[in-house]
Coordinates of C-alpha atoms in Angstrom, one line a residue:
Chain P
M1 CA 22.0 -6.2 148.1
K2 CA 20.2 -3.3 146.5
W3 CA 21.2 -4.5 143.0
A4 CA 20.2 -8.1 143.8
M5 CA 16.7 -6.9 144.7
I6 CA 16.4 -4.7 141.6
L7 CA 17.5 -7.6 139.4
A8 CA 15.1 -10.0 141.1
F9 CA 12.2 -7.6 140.6
S10 CA 13.3 -7.2 137.0
A11 CA 13.2 -10.9 136.5
V12 CA 9.7 -11.1 138.0
A13 CA 8.5 -8.3 135.7
V14 CA 10.0 -9.9 132.6
C15 CA 8.9 -13.5 133.4
S16 CA 5.4 -12.5 133.9
A17 CA 5.2 -10.8 130.6
I18 CA 4.2 -12.3 127.3
D19 CA 5.3 -9.6 124.8
I20 CA 8.5 -7.7 125.4
D21 CA 9.8 -4.7 123.6
L22 CA 13.6 -4.8 123.6
G23 CA 15.2 -1.5 122.8
A24 CA 18.4 0.3 122.5
E25 CA 18.9 4.0 122.4
I26 CA 21.8 6.4 121.9
G27 CA 21.7 10.1 122.4
M28 CA 23.4 13.3 123.2
S29 CA 22.8 15.2 126.5
Y30 CA 23.1 18.9 127.1
P31 CA 23.3 20.1 130.8
T32 CA 20.9 22.9 131.5
G33 CA 22.3 24.0 134.8
Q34 CA 25.5 25.5 136.1
W35 CA 26.8 22.1 136.9
G36 CA 27.6 21.7 133.2
N37 CA 29.7 24.8 132.9
S38 CA 32.9 22.9 132.8
L39 CA 31.5 20.0 130.7
N40 CA 30.9 19.2 127.1
T41 CA 27.9 17.6 125.5
G42 CA 27.4 14.1 126.9
V43 CA 26.9 10.8 125.1
D44 CA 24.2 8.4 126.3
A45 CA 23.5 4.7 125.6
E46 CA 20.5 2.8 127.0
L47 CA 19.1 -0.7 126.9
S48 CA 15.6 -1.5 127.9
A49 CA 13.1 -4.3 128.2
L50 CA 9.5 -3.2 128.3
W51 CA 6.5 -5.4 128.9
I52 CA 3.8 -4.6 126.3
V53 CA 0.9 -4.3 128.7
T54 CA -1.5 -3.1 126.0
Q55 CA -1.0 -2.0 122.4
S56 CA -0.4 1.5 123.6
F57 CA 1.1 1.1 127.0
R58 CA 4.4 -0.5 127.9
T59 CA 6.5 -0.6 131.0
G60 CA 9.7 -2.3 132.2
L61 CA 13.3 -1.7 133.1
G62 CA 16.2 0.0 131.5
F63 CA 19.8 0.8 132.2
S64 CA 21.5 3.8 130.8
L65 CA 25.1 5.1 130.8
S66 CA 26.0 8.7 130.1
V67 CA 29.5 10.2 129.8
F68 CA 30.4 13.9 129.8
G69 CA 33.9 15.3 129.0
S70 CA 35.6 18.6 129.7
S71 CA 34.6 21.7 127.9
D72 CA 38.2 22.8 127.6
Q73 CA 39.7 19.4 126.3
G74 CA 40.8 18.8 129.9
A75 CA 40.8 15.5 131.7
A76 CA 37.5 15.8 133.5
S77 CA 34.8 13.2 133.0
L78 CA 31.4 12.7 134.5
T79 CA 29.5 9.4 134.2
F80 CA 25.9 8.6 135.1
F81 CA 24.8 5.0 135.5
E82 CA 21.0 4.9 135.7
P83 CA 19.0 1.7 136.4
Q84 CA 15.4 2.8 135.9
L85 CA 11.8 1.9 135.7
K86 CA 10.4 3.0 132.4
A87 CA 7.0 3.5 130.9
G88 CA 5.7 4.6 127.6
Y89 CA 2.4 5.4 126.0
Y90 CA 2.0 5.5 122.2
L91 CA -0.9 7.1 120.5
R92 CA -0.8 5.2 117.2
P93 CA 0.9 1.9 117.9
W94 CA -0.2 0.5 114.5
G95 CA 1.3 3.5 112.7
N96 CA 4.1 2.6 110.3
I97 CA 5.3 6.1 109.9
F98 CA 3.9 8.2 112.6
N99 CA 3.4 6.8 116.1
P100 CA 3.9 9.6 118.6
G101 CA 4.3 8.8 122.3
V102 CA 5.4 9.9 125.6
V103 CA 7.9 8.1 127.8
C104 CA 8.9 8.5 131.4
A105 CA 11.4 6.9 133.7
F106 CA 12.2 6.9 137.4
G107 CA 15.2 5.4 139.0
L108 CA 18.5 5.8 140.7
C109 CA 21.5 7.6 139.2
R110 CA 25.1 6.9 140.2
S111 CA 27.1 10.1 139.4
S112 CA 30.8 9.8 139.3
L113 CA 33.2 12.7 138.6
S114 CA 36.9 12.5 137.9
N115 CA 39.5 15.0 136.9
S116 CA 43.3 15.0 136.7
G117 CA 43.8 11.9 138.7
G118 CA 41.2 12.6 141.3
T119 CA 37.7 11.3 141.9
D120 CA 34.9 12.8 143.9
P121 CA 32.8 10.4 146.0
A122 CA 30.1 8.9 143.8
S123 CA 26.6 10.0 144.6
W124 CA 23.5 7.8 144.3
D125 CA 20.4 10.0 143.7
P126 CA 16.9 9.5 142.5
F127 CA 16.2 10.8 139.1
W128 CA 13.2 11.2 136.8
N129 CA 13.0 11.6 133.1
V130 CA 10.2 12.5 130.7
G131 CA 10.3 12.6 126.9
L132 CA 8.5 12.7 123.6
R133 CA 9.0 10.1 120.9
W134 CA 8.3 9.7 117.3
N135 CA 8.1 5.9 116.7
F136 CA 8.1 4.4 113.2
S137 CA 8.7 1.1 111.4
I138 CA 12.0 0.5 109.8
G139 CA 11.1 -3.0 108.5
G140 CA 12.1 -6.5 109.5
A141 CA 10.1 -6.3 112.7
F142 CA 12.2 -3.5 113.9
R143 CA 11.0 -0.1 114.9
G144 CA 13.0 3.2 115.0
E145 CA 12.4 6.1 117.4
V146 CA 13.6 9.6 117.7
G147 CA 12.8 12.1 120.4
G148 CA 13.9 14.3 123.2
D149 CA 14.0 13.8 127.0
Y150 CA 14.3 16.2 129.9
S151 CA 15.7 14.6 133.0
S152 CA 16.5 15.7 136.5
I153 CA 18.8 14.1 139.0
M154 CA 17.5 15.0 142.4
A155 CA 20.9 15.4 144.1
E156 CA 21.4 17.2 147.4
M157 CA 21.3 21.0 147.4
E158 CA 21.2 21.3 143.6
T159 CA 19.6 19.1 140.9
G160 CA 21.4 17.9 137.8
D161 CA 19.1 18.8 134.9
S162 CA 19.7 18.0 131.3
F163 CA 18.0 17.8 127.9
S164 CA 18.9 15.0 125.6
L165 CA 18.2 13.9 122.0
Q166 CA 17.5 10.2 121.6
F167 CA 17.7 7.9 118.7
G168 CA 16.5 4.3 119.3
I169 CA 15.8 1.0 117.7
S170 CA 13.5 -1.7 119.2
R171 CA 12.0 -5.0 118.4
E172 CA 9.0 -6.8 119.9
V173 CA 9.7 -10.3 121.1
A174 CA 6.9 -12.7 122.0
F175 CA 7.6 -15.3 124.7
Chain M
M1 CA -1.9 -5.9 135.9
K2 CA -1.8 -6.8 139.6
R3 CA 1.3 -8.9 139.1
F4 CA 2.9 -5.8 137.7
I5 CA 2.0 -3.5 140.6
V6 CA 4.0 -5.4 143.2
P7 CA 7.4 -5.2 141.6
V8 CA 6.8 -1.5 140.6
L9 CA 5.9 -0.5 144.1
S10 CA 8.9 -2.5 145.5
I11 CA 11.3 -0.7 143.2
L12 CA 9.8 2.6 144.1
I13 CA 10.3 1.9 147.8
I14 CA 13.9 0.8 147.3
V15 CA 14.6 4.0 145.3
A16 CA 13.0 6.2 147.9
A17 CA 14.8 4.5 150.8
S18 CA 18.2 4.6 149.2
G19 CA 19.6 7.7 150.8
C20 CA 23.0 6.3 151.4
G21 CA 25.9 7.3 149.2
R22 CA 24.5 10.7 148.5
N23 CA 26.5 13.9 148.4
P24 CA 26.0 17.3 146.8
L25 CA 28.1 16.6 143.7
F26 CA 26.1 18.8 141.4
Y27 CA 26.2 21.7 143.9
R28 CA 30.0 21.5 143.9
M29 CA 30.1 21.2 140.1
G30 CA 27.9 24.2 139.7
A31 CA 29.7 26.4 142.2
D32 CA 32.5 28.8 141.4
Y33 CA 35.4 28.0 143.7
Y34 CA 37.5 31.0 142.6
P35 CA 35.1 33.8 141.7
I36 CA 37.5 36.5 140.6
D37 CA 35.5 37.6 137.6
N38 CA 33.2 40.0 139.5
I39 CA 34.7 43.5 139.7
G40 CA 34.3 44.9 143.2
S41 CA 34.4 41.6 145.0
Q42 CA 36.3 41.9 148.2
W43 CA 37.6 39.4 150.7
E44 CA 38.8 40.4 154.1
Y45 CA 41.1 38.1 155.9
S46 CA 42.3 38.1 159.5
I47 CA 46.0 37.3 159.8
D48 CA 46.9 35.0 162.6
G49 CA 49.0 37.0 165.0
G50 CA 47.4 40.3 164.1
G51 CA 46.5 42.3 161.1
T52 CA 44.1 42.2 158.2
L53 CA 44.6 41.4 154.5
I54 CA 42.1 42.9 152.0
V55 CA 41.9 41.3 148.6
S56 CA 39.7 42.9 146.0
V57 CA 39.0 42.7 142.3
I58 CA 39.9 46.1 140.9
D59 CA 39.1 46.1 137.2
Q60 CA 39.8 44.5 133.9
T61 CA 43.0 45.2 132.2
E62 CA 45.5 43.7 129.8
K63 CA 48.5 41.7 130.8
G64 CA 50.7 39.6 128.5
E65 CA 48.5 40.6 125.6
R66 CA 45.5 39.1 127.2
A67 CA 42.4 40.6 128.9
C68 CA 42.3 39.7 132.6
Y69 CA 41.1 40.7 136.0
R70 CA 43.4 42.8 138.2
V71 CA 43.3 41.8 141.9
L72 CA 44.7 43.9 144.6
S73 CA 46.0 41.7 147.4
G74 CA 47.4 43.8 150.2
A75 CA 49.8 46.1 148.4
D76 CA 50.4 43.8 145.4
Y77 CA 48.6 43.3 142.2
T78 CA 47.9 39.9 140.8
Y79 CA 46.3 39.0 137.5
W80 CA 43.8 36.3 136.7
I81 CA 41.7 35.0 133.8
A82 CA 38.6 33.0 134.5
N83 CA 37.8 30.6 131.7
D84 CA 34.9 28.2 131.5
G85 CA 37.0 25.2 132.4
Y86 CA 40.0 26.6 134.1
I87 CA 41.5 29.6 135.8
E88 CA 44.8 31.2 134.8
F89 CA 47.3 33.2 136.9
Y90 CA 50.0 35.5 135.6
E91 CA 53.2 34.2 137.0
D92 CA 55.7 37.0 137.5
H93 CA 58.9 35.7 139.0
R94 CA 61.6 38.2 139.8
V95 CA 64.8 38.2 141.8
M96 CA 66.9 41.0 143.4
F97 CA 70.5 41.0 142.2
N98 CA 73.1 43.7 143.1
G99 CA 70.3 46.2 143.9
Y100 CA 68.4 45.5 140.6
E101 CA 65.2 43.7 140.2
V102 CA 65.7 41.1 137.5
P103 CA 62.6 39.6 135.8
L104 CA 63.1 35.9 135.4
Y105 CA 59.8 34.4 134.2
Q106 CA 56.5 36.1 133.2
A107 CA 53.7 34.0 131.7
W108 CA 50.1 33.0 132.0
M109 CA 49.8 29.6 133.6
T110 CA 46.8 27.5 134.5
W111 CA 46.3 27.7 138.2
L112 CA 43.5 25.1 138.5
D113 CA 41.1 23.5 136.1
W114 CA 37.5 22.7 136.9
P115 CA 35.8 20.8 138.2
L116 CA 38.0 20.0 141.2
T117 CA 37.9 16.4 142.6
T118 CA 39.4 14.7 145.6
G119 CA 42.8 13.6 144.6
Y120 CA 43.1 16.1 141.7
S121 CA 46.7 16.9 141.0
R122 CA 48.4 19.2 138.6
T123 CA 52.1 20.2 138.4
D124 CA 53.4 23.2 136.5
T125 CA 57.1 23.9 135.9
A126 CA 59.2 26.6 134.4
S127 CA 62.9 26.5 133.7
T128 CA 64.6 29.6 132.3
F129 CA 67.5 32.1 132.8
A130 CA 68.2 35.8 132.6
V131 CA 71.4 37.7 132.2
S132 CA 71.9 40.8 134.4
Q133 CA 75.1 42.8 134.6
G134 CA 76.9 40.2 132.6
I135 CA 75.9 37.4 135.0
T136 CA 73.6 34.5 134.2
I137 CA 70.9 33.7 136.7
S138 CA 69.1 30.4 136.2
H139 CA 65.6 29.9 137.5
D140 CA 63.8 26.6 138.0
W141 CA 60.3 26.6 139.4
E142 CA 57.8 23.9 140.1
R143 CA 54.3 24.1 141.7
T144 CA 52.2 21.1 142.5
S145 CA 48.6 21.4 143.6
V146 CA 46.8 18.5 145.1
V147 CA 43.2 18.4 146.4
K148 CA 43.3 16.5 149.6
D149 CA 39.7 16.2 150.5
I150 CA 36.3 17.8 150.8
V151 CA 35.8 19.3 154.2
T152 CA 34.4 22.2 156.2
S153 CA 36.7 25.1 156.5
P154 CA 39.0 25.2 159.6
D155 CA 36.8 27.9 161.3
G156 CA 33.7 25.7 160.7
K157 CA 31.9 28.4 158.7
W158 CA 32.1 27.0 155.2
A159 CA 30.9 23.6 154.0
E160 CA 31.8 21.6 150.9
C161 CA 35.3 23.2 150.8
Y162 CA 38.0 21.7 148.7
H163 CA 41.2 21.4 150.8
L164 CA 44.0 22.2 148.4
K165 CA 47.7 21.6 149.2
Q166 CA 50.3 23.4 147.2
Y167 CA 54.0 22.7 147.1
E168 CA 56.1 25.3 145.4
T169 CA 59.8 25.0 144.9
T170 CA 62.0 27.7 143.4
I171 CA 65.7 27.3 142.7
N172 CA 67.6 30.5 141.7
W173 CA 71.3 30.2 140.9
I174 CA 73.6 33.1 140.2
R175 CA 76.1 31.5 137.9
A176 CA 79.2 33.2 139.3
T177 CA 82.0 32.2 141.6
G178 CA 81.0 32.1 145.2
F179 CA 77.3 31.5 144.6
E180 CA 75.3 28.3 145.2
P181 CA 71.8 27.4 144.1
E182 CA 69.3 29.0 146.4
T183 CA 66.3 26.8 147.0
T184 CA 63.0 28.1 148.4
T185 CA 60.2 25.7 149.3
V186 CA 56.8 26.9 150.2
R187 CA 53.9 24.6 151.3
R188 CA 50.4 26.1 151.5
D189 CA 47.1 24.6 152.7
I190 CA 44.2 26.4 151.0
W191 CA 40.5 25.9 151.6
L192 CA 38.2 26.9 148.7
A193 CA 34.5 27.4 149.4
P194 CA 31.8 27.2 146.8
D195 CA 30.9 30.6 145.3
V196 CA 33.2 32.3 147.8
G197 CA 36.8 31.3 146.9
M198 CA 39.6 31.1 149.3
V199 CA 38.3 31.1 152.9
A200 CA 41.5 30.0 154.7
R201 CA 45.2 29.6 153.9
T202 CA 48.1 28.5 156.0
T203 CA 51.8 28.4 155.4
A204 CA 54.7 27.7 157.7
D205 CA 54.8 31.4 158.8
S206 CA 51.3 32.7 158.3
S207 CA 47.7 31.9 158.6
L208 CA 44.7 33.7 156.9
T209 CA 41.0 33.3 157.7
L210 CA 38.2 34.9 155.8
V211 CA 36.1 37.2 158.0
E212 CA 34.0 38.9 155.4
Y213 CA 33.2 38.5 151.7
Q214 CA 31.3 40.9 149.5
Q215 CA 30.5 39.8 146.0
G216 CA 31.0 42.4 143.3
N217 CA 29.0 43.0 140.1

């Protein structure tokens, strides 16, 4: 039911938009707390659709998936699935080479841990994310983006904080 | 812009209201469930039926050509290595034969690897033999560790414990006329609490409960 509602609101947000920025990002995540002691660097992938509200401001929805493995080549893996509400503000949206911006996101994170045939109960927790971006044109109506994010999963008793490097590509689509 | 506000607020409400399915996963992942790498740490257990067992981390030493922590458990020493992703235990299997103590198997072996999860399972085995006084003694050993669930300790004092079940089978066989394989099976239930370690252990003939824990340096 929760998912149906989120998708319904996504559809509303998308349908009411005129210009959409479709984006895909990949990245590497580094845990910053003790929760990452037994884990290696994580790999992220994200898809997003952002409504271009003004030249500088855009907002919309995204879904990201992150996977962490064991630090000792063991069998542990931790996955995050994060449906989220995203927003971004860019200072020089007309800039071909240098278009700095800030992005933020808020949503839910499903954290699932498994190791050696076992799986802990998955946890659904709110999370937030802020980051800086360097956006630039790569030709053919596509734009590239690099940046760094800091995110925090607001789990019970202890948060799951991490820093990530992001590399993205996006394209504006007019409806 | 107004059309945008409604879905945004709705999503925020859904997110804020969704408290179901939460559990302190990151707390468990960040906790040390077997903190034997602090010299001076001491655990005091009460033994069911009377008595006390003191377990303390004495110092760092070398065993099997590796640096490790030496732990005094009652009158016996045990040896541990705490790595980032796993903990190792020095297995020292011996048997008494004709008044002599015969070493059968000595090696470092992973005891548990982190992070623990419900349903986690690992099995370690060893199969070897030794010759003493001209007689061959074979030794087959197997230990399976399974995490049953995440619970509060039996005494109700420690939350978010991993309940570990261990099954250990040892078969020693003196290969001489008149001797049969001697099989020993031990089943243990162990409760590991975050940042404390073992808070309870039960076997068929004994039961330990942690009454005091002092963290070392």
